[in-house]
């Protein structure tokens, strides 16, 4: 029987139904998931043979029918059963086959089930296994009567994930933890599944809502007046309430945990889910499944000395550094450890007091090196770029643009002739930018490129755009343009910017690059749909309004006068467009038709019929360009 086209749910039904089709269905499930189960089991066991036995036994248990018919997604369920089976082994003579760190963790966190006695094979109840391995797991074995260890305590995060629908669990886990491509996730869900980006958005919303419900249901009476404040603070939509909330959080572990959990859910969903399902070794498992170039740095690195957690070993430590809940700092001199736990994070935050927590969140949003500054704040000296090198004169104006030679003074800049060297540039949140306009100031109508690639920007318009407060102000007929092309639109690239729109009645193009007649891409606001978009047309058509294009779009648009961080990605090898808003992936869409747009790079307007259109009415800051597709974690780092 051919099973490759069947969903995981259909394969499970066949396996549990027994008979001839079950063998083929079991082989397909094993092909899809068993290797990951074996990988996690190897971190729990001391030897390869013990890992095989642990993985094989857990795999059989994971395929058993569950009470009520619900079973969850195959991969995370099977992985969680590995940990539960290991906990059962720790009560028997098989404990010697387990990693010592795991035995210690089980002894601290997992109480023995009352009234049950562990058998010699490491299971509880009236069913036994002889420690069979993957190669001996027959289809009928999945239906054998085996008492699975059910005593592993679940955190609020763990109960939240269990409450999410099976298909939502599959999308969340395989997208955020396993980093599988949409096509791979579609195979697991079956041919009738809806588009993965749509399912992912719904699943994230479902996860968030269930967490909030569980947290609210467990609140003590004294916590209820602070419930909405906790949610707003965790979303960083109300940082200014930190002083009001800190006294309550200082004495409330439940609300402190909610702030940390909801923050991780937003910034690093993969680590949040992995630790929810696998409270021992979950973060390490997620790191091993993640990309190699995950950026470092997070709010937690700003906590006072002593508030960090123990380091993870080797390359796992490097990949975990800066993730929510890991908080690892290099050179801290703490002993290495394999288990980085969310409850240890909560304990650390409570011990240092919520003043530190408030500082960590507030600083991560406003005061980190390289972080965006608010419109009305003066840029610090460390944010000021070195004086730009002498640039060629600006190119001639288009039909709607007028070159300027007006000098706009940099706020807080030092007068010439002081003899002091400029301060060193701060480390960017993501390395490798080929253009970086931070708008620390302008000289002779030119904005410096602090990426050191010499791609300065000229202030255009009549009157020309102005730079103030560390950002460029635009009135709809102004822009900042380069002297030539910056992006190879036939290859992978990423663009990011912070924008604050003063009006949302009209379409507005934040970042673009010109072709001959129209824009080669547009990171923009669509007023008709009231949403942010990363739009790439199929070809250079005269009328950009009617051009056929692919677009990754958010479900929402901006509030007037509020800052939004946008990152648009074109991944050429994967033929994919991605849009991130405030560091969170909003949509992914296919795009396979490239064309060369070799005109100027522009901030604040698009191009149609060879003239500027869709001008920005508002303020733009922190414009960066990369000649590569940024990852989800890198987009989150830019937003921080």
Short mmCIF file of N, CA and C in Angstrom, two decimals, residues 315-413:
data_model
loop_
_atom_site.label_atom_id
_atom_site.label_comp_id
_atom_site.label_asym_id
_atom_site.label_seq_id
_atom_site.Cartn_x
_atom_site.Cartn_y
_atom_site.Cartn_z
N UNK A 315 28.84 23.95 20.95
CA UNK A 315 28.13 24.76 19.98
C UNK A 315 26.69 24.97 20.38
N UNK A 316 26.13 24.09 21.20
CA UNK A 316 24.77 24.32 21.67
C UNK A 316 24.71 25.61 22.47
N UNK A 317 25.73 25.87 23.31
CA UNK A 317 25.74 27.11 24.08
C UNK A 317 25.78 28.32 23.15
N UNK A 318 26.58 28.23 22.11
CA UNK A 318 26.67 29.36 21.19
C UNK A 318 25.34 29.62 20.51
N UNK A 319 24.61 28.56 20.20
CA UNK A 319 23.36 28.74 19.48
C UNK A 319 22.23 29.18 20.42
N UNK A 320 22.37 28.84 21.70
CA UNK A 320 21.34 29.23 22.65
C UNK A 320 21.56 30.63 23.18
N UNK A 321 22.78 31.15 23.09
CA UNK A 321 23.10 32.44 23.68
C UNK A 321 22.14 33.51 23.16
N UNK A 322 21.47 34.16 24.08
CA UNK A 322 20.60 35.24 23.69
C UNK A 322 19.16 34.84 23.49
N UNK A 323 18.81 33.55 23.54
CA UNK A 323 17.42 33.16 23.36
C UNK A 323 16.64 33.40 24.64
N UNK A 324 15.37 33.72 24.49
CA UNK A 324 14.51 33.90 25.66
C UNK A 324 14.55 32.62 26.49
N UNK A 325 14.73 32.78 27.76
CA UNK A 325 14.72 31.63 28.65
C UNK A 325 16.06 30.96 28.79
N UNK A 326 17.01 31.30 27.88
CA UNK A 326 18.34 30.71 28.02
C UNK A 326 19.29 31.67 28.70
N UNK A 327 19.22 32.95 28.31
CA UNK A 327 19.95 33.99 29.02
C UNK A 327 21.40 33.71 29.28
N UNK A 328 22.07 33.03 28.40
CA UNK A 328 23.45 32.63 28.65
C UNK A 328 24.39 33.77 28.31
N UNK A 329 25.36 34.00 29.16
CA UNK A 329 26.34 35.04 28.90
C UNK A 329 27.73 34.42 28.84
N UNK A 330 28.48 34.76 27.80
CA UNK A 330 29.81 34.16 27.68
C UNK A 330 30.73 34.64 28.77
N UNK A 331 31.63 33.76 29.16
CA UNK A 331 32.62 34.13 30.15
C UNK A 331 32.06 34.30 31.54
N UNK A 332 30.87 33.75 31.81
CA UNK A 332 30.25 33.98 33.11
C UNK A 332 30.89 33.14 34.20
N UNK A 333 31.63 32.11 33.82
CA UNK A 333 32.31 31.31 34.82
C UNK A 333 31.42 30.37 35.60
N UNK A 334 30.24 30.10 35.05
CA UNK A 334 29.34 29.19 35.73
C UNK A 334 29.56 27.78 35.20
N UNK A 335 29.27 26.75 35.96
CA UNK A 335 29.49 25.39 35.48
C UNK A 335 28.59 25.06 34.32
N UNK A 336 29.11 24.24 33.40
CA UNK A 336 28.31 23.82 32.25
C UNK A 336 27.20 22.91 32.72
N UNK A 337 26.08 22.93 31.98
CA UNK A 337 24.97 22.08 32.32
C UNK A 337 24.13 21.81 31.10
N UNK A 338 23.51 20.66 31.01
CA UNK A 338 22.74 20.31 29.82
C UNK A 338 21.31 20.80 29.91
N UNK A 339 20.75 20.98 31.08
CA UNK A 339 19.35 21.33 31.18
C UNK A 339 19.15 22.79 31.47
N UNK A 340 18.65 23.57 30.49
CA UNK A 340 18.31 24.96 30.72
C UNK A 340 16.81 25.03 30.89
N UNK A 341 16.34 25.42 32.03
CA UNK A 341 14.92 25.28 32.34
C UNK A 341 14.22 26.62 32.48
N UNK A 342 12.97 26.68 32.02
CA UNK A 342 12.19 27.92 32.12
C UNK A 342 11.93 28.28 33.57
N UNK A 343 11.72 27.27 34.45
CA UNK A 343 11.44 27.62 35.84
C UNK A 343 12.67 28.22 36.50
N UNK A 344 13.87 27.85 36.04
CA UNK A 344 15.07 28.48 36.58
C UNK A 344 15.12 29.95 36.16
N UNK A 345 14.67 30.24 34.95
CA UNK A 345 14.58 31.62 34.53
C UNK A 345 13.67 32.40 35.46
N UNK A 346 12.50 31.84 35.72
CA UNK A 346 11.54 32.52 36.59
C UNK A 346 12.14 32.74 37.97
N UNK A 347 12.80 31.72 38.51
CA UNK A 347 13.39 31.86 39.84
C UNK A 347 14.45 32.96 39.84
N UNK A 348 15.25 33.01 38.76
CA UNK A 348 16.29 34.03 38.71
C UNK A 348 15.69 35.42 38.68
N UNK A 349 14.63 35.58 37.87
CA UNK A 349 14.02 36.90 37.76
C UNK A 349 13.40 37.33 39.08
N UNK A 350 12.77 36.38 39.77
CA UNK A 350 12.16 36.73 41.05
C UNK A 350 13.23 37.11 42.06
N UNK A 351 14.35 36.38 42.06
CA UNK A 351 15.40 36.64 43.04
C UNK A 351 16.03 38.01 42.85
N UNK A 352 16.21 38.44 41.62
CA UNK A 352 16.86 39.72 41.42
C UNK A 352 15.90 40.89 41.54
N UNK A 353 14.60 40.58 41.64
CA UNK A 353 13.62 41.65 41.80
C UNK A 353 13.12 42.12 40.45
N UNK A 354 11.91 42.60 40.43
CA UNK A 354 11.30 42.97 39.17
C UNK A 354 11.78 44.30 38.64
N UNK A 355 12.51 45.04 39.45
CA UNK A 355 13.14 46.24 38.89
C UNK A 355 14.06 45.83 37.76
N UNK A 356 14.82 44.75 37.97
CA UNK A 356 15.72 44.27 36.92
C UNK A 356 14.95 43.78 35.72
N UNK A 357 13.82 43.09 35.96
CA UNK A 357 13.01 42.60 34.85
C UNK A 357 12.49 43.76 34.04
N UNK A 358 12.01 44.80 34.73
CA UNK A 358 11.50 45.96 34.02
C UNK A 358 12.60 46.60 33.18
N UNK A 359 13.79 46.72 33.77
CA UNK A 359 14.91 47.30 33.03
C UNK A 359 15.23 46.45 31.81
N UNK A 360 15.23 45.13 31.98
CA UNK A 360 15.60 44.25 30.86
C UNK A 360 14.66 44.43 29.69
N UNK A 361 13.35 44.46 29.96
CA UNK A 361 12.40 44.61 28.88
C UNK A 361 12.45 46.01 28.27
N UNK A 362 12.53 47.02 29.15
CA UNK A 362 12.54 48.39 28.64
C UNK A 362 13.79 48.66 27.82
N UNK A 363 14.93 48.20 28.34
CA UNK A 363 16.19 48.43 27.62
C UNK A 363 16.18 47.70 26.30
N UNK A 364 15.61 46.49 26.26
CA UNK A 364 15.62 45.74 25.01
C UNK A 364 14.83 46.47 23.95
N UNK A 365 13.84 47.27 24.35
CA UNK A 365 13.04 47.97 23.37
C UNK A 365 13.61 49.30 22.96
N UNK A 366 14.39 49.97 23.84
CA UNK A 366 14.75 51.35 23.55
C UNK A 366 16.22 51.70 23.68
N UNK A 367 16.99 51.00 24.53
CA UNK A 367 18.31 51.48 24.86
C UNK A 367 19.45 50.59 24.40
N UNK A 368 19.16 49.46 23.77
CA UNK A 368 20.25 48.60 23.32
C UNK A 368 21.06 49.25 22.22
N UNK A 369 22.33 48.90 22.16
CA UNK A 369 23.16 49.40 21.07
C UNK A 369 22.56 49.00 19.75
N UNK A 370 22.39 49.96 18.89
CA UNK A 370 21.85 49.67 17.57
C UNK A 370 20.35 49.60 17.53
N UNK A 371 19.65 49.74 18.68
CA UNK A 371 18.20 49.67 18.68
C UNK A 371 17.63 50.99 18.20
N UNK A 372 16.40 50.97 17.64
CA UNK A 372 15.80 52.20 17.15
C UNK A 372 15.54 53.16 18.29
N UNK A 373 15.61 54.45 18.00
CA UNK A 373 15.32 55.45 18.98
C UNK A 373 13.98 56.06 18.67
N UNK A 374 13.33 56.55 19.72
CA UNK A 374 12.05 57.20 19.50
C UNK A 374 12.25 58.51 18.78
N UNK A 375 11.18 59.00 18.21
CA UNK A 375 11.27 60.19 17.36
C UNK A 375 11.71 61.41 18.13
N UNK A 376 11.30 61.53 19.41
CA UNK A 376 11.56 62.76 20.12
C UNK A 376 12.77 62.66 21.04
N UNK A 377 13.57 61.62 20.92
CA UNK A 377 14.75 61.47 21.76
C UNK A 377 15.99 61.86 20.98
N UNK A 378 16.96 62.45 21.66
CA UNK A 378 18.20 62.81 21.00
C UNK A 378 19.08 61.59 20.86
N UNK A 379 19.69 61.41 19.70
CA UNK A 379 20.58 60.26 19.54
C UNK A 379 21.81 60.42 20.41
N UNK A 380 22.23 59.31 20.99
CA UNK A 380 23.43 59.35 21.81
C UNK A 380 24.65 59.47 20.92
N UNK A 381 25.77 59.86 21.53
CA UNK A 381 26.98 60.01 20.74
C UNK A 381 27.41 58.70 20.13
N UNK A 382 27.17 57.60 20.85
CA UNK A 382 27.59 56.30 20.32
C UNK A 382 26.82 55.92 19.09
N UNK A 383 25.65 56.56 18.88
CA UNK A 383 24.85 56.24 17.70
C UNK A 383 25.20 57.11 16.52
N UNK A 384 26.05 58.15 16.72
CA UNK A 384 26.38 59.05 15.63
C UNK A 384 27.38 58.39 14.69
N UNK A 385 27.10 58.36 13.39
CA UNK A 385 28.07 57.79 12.45
C UNK A 385 29.25 58.72 12.26
N UNK A 386 30.34 58.15 11.81
CA UNK A 386 31.49 58.96 11.47
C UNK A 386 31.12 59.87 10.31
N UNK A 387 31.75 61.04 10.21
CA UNK A 387 31.43 61.95 9.10
C UNK A 387 31.58 61.23 7.77
N UNK A 388 30.62 61.41 6.86
CA UNK A 388 30.67 60.67 5.60
C UNK A 388 31.83 61.12 4.74
N UNK A 389 32.32 60.19 3.94
CA UNK A 389 33.36 60.54 3.01
C UNK A 389 32.79 61.40 1.89
N UNK A 390 33.64 62.07 1.22
CA UNK A 390 33.19 62.93 0.14
C UNK A 390 32.56 62.08 -0.95
N UNK A 391 31.30 62.42 -1.32
CA UNK A 391 30.55 61.63 -2.27
C UNK A 391 30.43 62.39 -3.60
N UNK A 392 30.25 61.68 -4.68
CA UNK A 392 29.98 62.36 -5.95
C UNK A 392 28.70 63.16 -5.84
N UNK A 393 28.58 64.18 -6.65
CA UNK A 393 27.38 65.00 -6.62
C UNK A 393 26.15 64.18 -6.91
N UNK A 394 24.99 64.59 -6.36
CA UNK A 394 23.75 63.84 -6.57
C UNK A 394 23.35 63.83 -8.03
N UNK A 395 22.71 62.74 -8.42
CA UNK A 395 22.27 62.62 -9.80
C UNK A 395 21.12 63.58 -10.06
N UNK A 396 20.82 63.80 -11.30
CA UNK A 396 19.76 64.73 -11.66
C UNK A 396 18.42 64.30 -11.15
N UNK A 397 17.51 65.23 -10.88
CA UNK A 397 16.20 64.90 -10.33
C UNK A 397 15.31 64.24 -11.36
N UNK A 398 14.38 63.41 -10.90
CA UNK A 398 13.35 62.87 -11.77
C UNK A 398 12.27 63.92 -11.92
N UNK A 399 11.17 63.54 -12.61
CA UNK A 399 10.09 64.48 -12.83
C UNK A 399 9.46 64.96 -11.55
N UNK A 400 9.58 64.17 -10.48
CA UNK A 400 8.91 64.53 -9.23
C UNK A 400 9.88 64.79 -8.11
N UNK A 401 11.19 64.81 -8.36
CA UNK A 401 12.17 64.99 -7.31
C UNK A 401 13.14 66.11 -7.67
N UNK A 402 13.56 66.86 -6.70
CA UNK A 402 14.51 67.94 -6.89
C UNK A 402 15.69 67.73 -5.98
N UNK A 403 16.89 67.70 -6.53
CA UNK A 403 18.07 67.50 -5.70
C UNK A 403 18.26 68.72 -4.82
N UNK A 404 18.92 68.47 -3.67
CA UNK A 404 19.12 69.54 -2.72
C UNK A 404 20.56 69.60 -2.30
N UNK A 405 20.99 70.81 -1.96
CA UNK A 405 22.32 70.97 -1.40
C UNK A 405 22.23 71.57 -0.02
N UNK A 406 21.02 71.55 0.56
CA UNK A 406 20.83 72.11 1.89
C UNK A 406 21.56 71.28 2.92
N UNK A 407 22.22 71.93 3.85
CA UNK A 407 22.90 71.24 4.93
C UNK A 407 21.96 71.13 6.10
N UNK A 408 21.71 69.91 6.55
CA UNK A 408 20.88 69.69 7.73
C UNK A 408 21.78 69.28 8.87
N UNK A 409 21.83 70.05 9.93
CA UNK A 409 22.74 69.76 11.04
C UNK A 409 22.29 68.55 11.78
N UNK A 410 23.24 67.75 12.21
CA UNK A 410 22.93 66.58 13.03
C UNK A 410 22.69 67.02 14.46
N UNK A 411 21.52 66.65 15.05
CA UNK A 411 21.27 67.04 16.42
C UNK A 411 22.36 66.52 17.34
N UNK A 412 22.90 67.41 18.12
CA UNK A 412 23.91 66.99 19.07
C UNK A 412 25.27 66.76 18.46
N UNK A 413 25.44 67.07 17.17
CA UNK A 413 26.74 66.82 16.55
C UNK A 413 27.74 67.87 17.00
#
